[in-house]
Short mmCIF file of N, CA and C in Angstrom, two decimals:
data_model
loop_
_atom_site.label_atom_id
_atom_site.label_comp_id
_atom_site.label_asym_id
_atom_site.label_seq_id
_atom_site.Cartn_x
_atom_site.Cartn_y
_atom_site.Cartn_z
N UNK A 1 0.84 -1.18 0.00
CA UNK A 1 0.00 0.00 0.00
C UNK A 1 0.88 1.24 0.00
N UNK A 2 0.14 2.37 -0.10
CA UNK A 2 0.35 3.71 -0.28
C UNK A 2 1.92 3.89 1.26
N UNK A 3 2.55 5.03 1.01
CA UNK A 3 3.81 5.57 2.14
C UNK A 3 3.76 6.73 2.26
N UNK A 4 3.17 7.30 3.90
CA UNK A 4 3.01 8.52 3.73
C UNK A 4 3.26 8.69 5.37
N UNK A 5 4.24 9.61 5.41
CA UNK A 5 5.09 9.65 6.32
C UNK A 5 4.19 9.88 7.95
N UNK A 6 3.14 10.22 7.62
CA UNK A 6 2.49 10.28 9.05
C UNK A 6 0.67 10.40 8.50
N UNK A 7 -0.10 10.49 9.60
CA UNK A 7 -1.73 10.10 9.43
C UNK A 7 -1.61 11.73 9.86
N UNK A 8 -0.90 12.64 10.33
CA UNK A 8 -1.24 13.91 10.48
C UNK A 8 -0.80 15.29 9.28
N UNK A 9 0.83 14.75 8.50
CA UNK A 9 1.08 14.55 7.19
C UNK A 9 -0.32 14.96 6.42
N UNK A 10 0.04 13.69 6.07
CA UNK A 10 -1.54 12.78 4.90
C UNK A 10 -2.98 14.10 5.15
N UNK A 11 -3.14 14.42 6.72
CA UNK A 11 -4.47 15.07 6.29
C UNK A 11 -4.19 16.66 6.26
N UNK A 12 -3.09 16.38 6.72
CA UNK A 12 -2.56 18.39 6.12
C UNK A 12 -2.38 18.04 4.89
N UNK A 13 -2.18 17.22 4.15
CA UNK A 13 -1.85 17.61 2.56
C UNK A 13 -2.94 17.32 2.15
N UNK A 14 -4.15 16.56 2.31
CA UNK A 14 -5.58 16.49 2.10
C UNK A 14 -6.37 17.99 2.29
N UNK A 15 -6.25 18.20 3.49
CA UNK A 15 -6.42 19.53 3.28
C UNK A 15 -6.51 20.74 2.49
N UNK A 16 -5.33 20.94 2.00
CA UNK A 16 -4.59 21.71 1.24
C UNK A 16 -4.98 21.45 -0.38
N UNK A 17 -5.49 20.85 -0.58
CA UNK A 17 -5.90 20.14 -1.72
C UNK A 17 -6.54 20.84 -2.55
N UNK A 18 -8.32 21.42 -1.81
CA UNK A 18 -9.02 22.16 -2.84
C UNK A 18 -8.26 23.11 -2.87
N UNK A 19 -7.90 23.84 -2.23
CA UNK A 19 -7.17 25.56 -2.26
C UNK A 19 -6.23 25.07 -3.52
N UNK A 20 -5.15 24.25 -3.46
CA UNK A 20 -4.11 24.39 -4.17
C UNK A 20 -4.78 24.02 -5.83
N UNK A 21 -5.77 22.57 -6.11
CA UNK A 21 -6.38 22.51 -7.09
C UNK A 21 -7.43 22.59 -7.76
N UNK A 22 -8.52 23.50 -6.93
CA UNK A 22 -9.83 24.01 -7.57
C UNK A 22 -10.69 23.14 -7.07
N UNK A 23 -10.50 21.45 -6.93
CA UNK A 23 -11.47 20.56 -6.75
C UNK A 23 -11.29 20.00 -5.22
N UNK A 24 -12.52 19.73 -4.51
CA UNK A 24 -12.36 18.77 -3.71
C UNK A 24 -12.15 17.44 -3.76
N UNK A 25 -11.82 16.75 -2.66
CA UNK A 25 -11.20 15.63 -2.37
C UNK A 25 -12.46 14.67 -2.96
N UNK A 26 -13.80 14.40 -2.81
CA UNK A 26 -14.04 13.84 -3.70
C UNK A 26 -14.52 13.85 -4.79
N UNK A 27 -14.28 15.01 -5.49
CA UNK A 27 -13.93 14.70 -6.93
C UNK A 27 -12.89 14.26 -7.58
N UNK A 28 -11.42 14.67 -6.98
CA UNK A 28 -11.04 13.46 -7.12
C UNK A 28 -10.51 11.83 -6.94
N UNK A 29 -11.29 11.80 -5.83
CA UNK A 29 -11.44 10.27 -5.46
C UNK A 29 -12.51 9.57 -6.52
N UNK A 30 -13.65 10.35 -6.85
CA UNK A 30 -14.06 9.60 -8.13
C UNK A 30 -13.55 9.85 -9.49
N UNK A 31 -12.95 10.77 -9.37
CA UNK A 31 -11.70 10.69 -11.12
C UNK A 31 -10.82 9.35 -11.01
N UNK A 32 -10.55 8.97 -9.34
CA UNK A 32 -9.42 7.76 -9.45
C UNK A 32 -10.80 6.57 -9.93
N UNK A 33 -11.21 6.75 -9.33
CA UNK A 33 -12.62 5.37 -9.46
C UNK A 33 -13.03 5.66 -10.34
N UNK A 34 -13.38 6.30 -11.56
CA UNK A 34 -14.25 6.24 -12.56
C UNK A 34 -13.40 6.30 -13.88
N UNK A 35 -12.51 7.30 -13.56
CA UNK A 35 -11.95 7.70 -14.95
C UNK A 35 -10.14 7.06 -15.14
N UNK A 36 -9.75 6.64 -13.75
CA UNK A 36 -8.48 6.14 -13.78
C UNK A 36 -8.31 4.89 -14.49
N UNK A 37 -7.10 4.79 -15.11
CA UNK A 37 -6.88 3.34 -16.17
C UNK A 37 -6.56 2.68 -15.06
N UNK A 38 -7.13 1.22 -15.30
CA UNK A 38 -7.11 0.08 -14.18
C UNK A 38 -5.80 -0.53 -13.92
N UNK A 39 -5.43 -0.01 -13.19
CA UNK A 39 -3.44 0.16 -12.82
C UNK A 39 -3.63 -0.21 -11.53
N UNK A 40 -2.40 -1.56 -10.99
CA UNK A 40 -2.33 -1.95 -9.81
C UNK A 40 -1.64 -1.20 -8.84
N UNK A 41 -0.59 -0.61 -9.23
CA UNK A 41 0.63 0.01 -8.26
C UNK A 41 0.30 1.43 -8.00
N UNK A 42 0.44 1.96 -6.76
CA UNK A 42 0.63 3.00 -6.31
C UNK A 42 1.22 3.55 -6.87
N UNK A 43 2.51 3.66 -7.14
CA UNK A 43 3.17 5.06 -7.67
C UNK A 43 2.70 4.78 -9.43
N UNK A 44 1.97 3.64 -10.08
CA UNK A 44 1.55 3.88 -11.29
C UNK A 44 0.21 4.88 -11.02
N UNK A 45 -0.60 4.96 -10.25
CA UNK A 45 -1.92 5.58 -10.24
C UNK A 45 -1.16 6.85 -9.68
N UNK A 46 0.06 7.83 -9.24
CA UNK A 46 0.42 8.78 -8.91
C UNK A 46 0.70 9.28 -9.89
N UNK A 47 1.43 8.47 -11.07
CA UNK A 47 1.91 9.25 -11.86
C UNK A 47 1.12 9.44 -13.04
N UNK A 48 -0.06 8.50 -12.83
CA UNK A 48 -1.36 9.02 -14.04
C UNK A 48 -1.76 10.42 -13.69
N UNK A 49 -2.35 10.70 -12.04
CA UNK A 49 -2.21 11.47 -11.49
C UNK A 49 -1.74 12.75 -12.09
N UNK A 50 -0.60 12.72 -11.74
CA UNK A 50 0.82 13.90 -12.42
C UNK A 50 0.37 14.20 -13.84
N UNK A 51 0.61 13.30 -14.48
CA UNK A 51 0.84 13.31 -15.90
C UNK A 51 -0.65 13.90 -16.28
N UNK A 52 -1.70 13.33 -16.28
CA UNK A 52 -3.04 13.56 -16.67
C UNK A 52 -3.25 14.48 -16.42
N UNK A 53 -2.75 15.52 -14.75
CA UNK A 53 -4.11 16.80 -14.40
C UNK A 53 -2.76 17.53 -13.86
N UNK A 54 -1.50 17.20 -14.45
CA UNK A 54 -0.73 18.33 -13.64
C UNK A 54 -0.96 18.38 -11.92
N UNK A 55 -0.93 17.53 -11.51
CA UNK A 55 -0.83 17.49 -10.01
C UNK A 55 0.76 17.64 -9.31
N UNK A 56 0.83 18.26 -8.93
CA UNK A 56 2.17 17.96 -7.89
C UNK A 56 2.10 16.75 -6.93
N UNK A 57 3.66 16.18 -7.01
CA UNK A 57 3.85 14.30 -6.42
C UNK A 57 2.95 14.43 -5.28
N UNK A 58 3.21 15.62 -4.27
CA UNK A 58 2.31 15.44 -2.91
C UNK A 58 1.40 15.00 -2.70
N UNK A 59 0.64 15.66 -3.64
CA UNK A 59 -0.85 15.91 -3.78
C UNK A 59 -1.77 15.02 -4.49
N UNK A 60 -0.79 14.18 -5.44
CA UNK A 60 -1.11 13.20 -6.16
C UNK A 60 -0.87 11.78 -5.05
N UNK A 61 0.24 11.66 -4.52
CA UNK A 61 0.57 10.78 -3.83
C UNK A 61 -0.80 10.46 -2.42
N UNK A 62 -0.98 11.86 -1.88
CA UNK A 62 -2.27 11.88 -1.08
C UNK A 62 -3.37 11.54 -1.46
N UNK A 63 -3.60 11.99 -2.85
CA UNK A 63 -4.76 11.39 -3.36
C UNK A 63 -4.70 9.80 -3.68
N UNK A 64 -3.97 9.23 -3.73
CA UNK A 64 -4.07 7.88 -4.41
C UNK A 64 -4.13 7.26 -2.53
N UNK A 65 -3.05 7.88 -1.90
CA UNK A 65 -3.38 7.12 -0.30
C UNK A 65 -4.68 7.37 0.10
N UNK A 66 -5.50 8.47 -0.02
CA UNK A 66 -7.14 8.13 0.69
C UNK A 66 -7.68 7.76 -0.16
N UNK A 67 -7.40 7.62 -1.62
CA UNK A 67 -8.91 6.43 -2.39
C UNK A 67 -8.21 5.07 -1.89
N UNK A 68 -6.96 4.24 -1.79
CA UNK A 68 -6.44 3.07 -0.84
C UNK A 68 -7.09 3.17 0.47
N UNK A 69 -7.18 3.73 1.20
CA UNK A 69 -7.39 4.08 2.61
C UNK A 69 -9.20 3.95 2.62
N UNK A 70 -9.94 4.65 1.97
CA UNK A 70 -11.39 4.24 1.46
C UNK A 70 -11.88 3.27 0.94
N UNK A 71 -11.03 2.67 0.03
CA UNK A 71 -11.18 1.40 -1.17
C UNK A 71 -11.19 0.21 0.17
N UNK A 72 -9.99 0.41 0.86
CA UNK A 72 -10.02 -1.27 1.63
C UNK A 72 -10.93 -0.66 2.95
N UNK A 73 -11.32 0.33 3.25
CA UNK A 73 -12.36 0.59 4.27
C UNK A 73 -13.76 -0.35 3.87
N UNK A 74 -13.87 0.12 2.50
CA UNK A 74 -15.33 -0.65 1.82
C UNK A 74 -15.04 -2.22 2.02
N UNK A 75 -14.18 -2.58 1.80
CA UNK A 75 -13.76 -3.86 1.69
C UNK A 75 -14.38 -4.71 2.68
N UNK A 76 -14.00 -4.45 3.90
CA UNK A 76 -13.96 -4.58 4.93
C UNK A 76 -15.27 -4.97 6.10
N UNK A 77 -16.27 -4.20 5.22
CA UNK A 77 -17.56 -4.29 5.35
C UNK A 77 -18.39 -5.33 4.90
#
């Protein structure tokens, strides 16, 4: 799974998210779920991320750790 140096980290850069890219957090948690190419690896879904919407690594990297962090929450249930 996802590496992100702390759970207090992770939600300051969650945070920071709409301000820095226009959208909230779940829009794009459903861009990863709807519109992302069906890619197993973490740093492959970061760098669709990057590449696709111009994200910076942070921000991309955060995003792919809370749709992981949500995805196996559902699971679970």
């Amino acid at each position: 799974m996802s590496q992100v140096l702390s759970e207090k980290t992770h939600r300051n850069m969650l945070a920071r998210i709409p301000h820095c890219t226009g959208r909230e957090i779940s829009d794009w948690l459903r861009t990863v779920e709807e519109e992302g190419p069906s890619l197993f690896r973490f740093e492959e879904k970061v760098s669709w991320l990057r590449h696709e919407y111009d994200l910076a690594y942070g921000h991309a990297k955060a995003i792919v750790h809370e749709y992981d962090l949500r995805r196996a929450a559902r699971n679970l249930r």
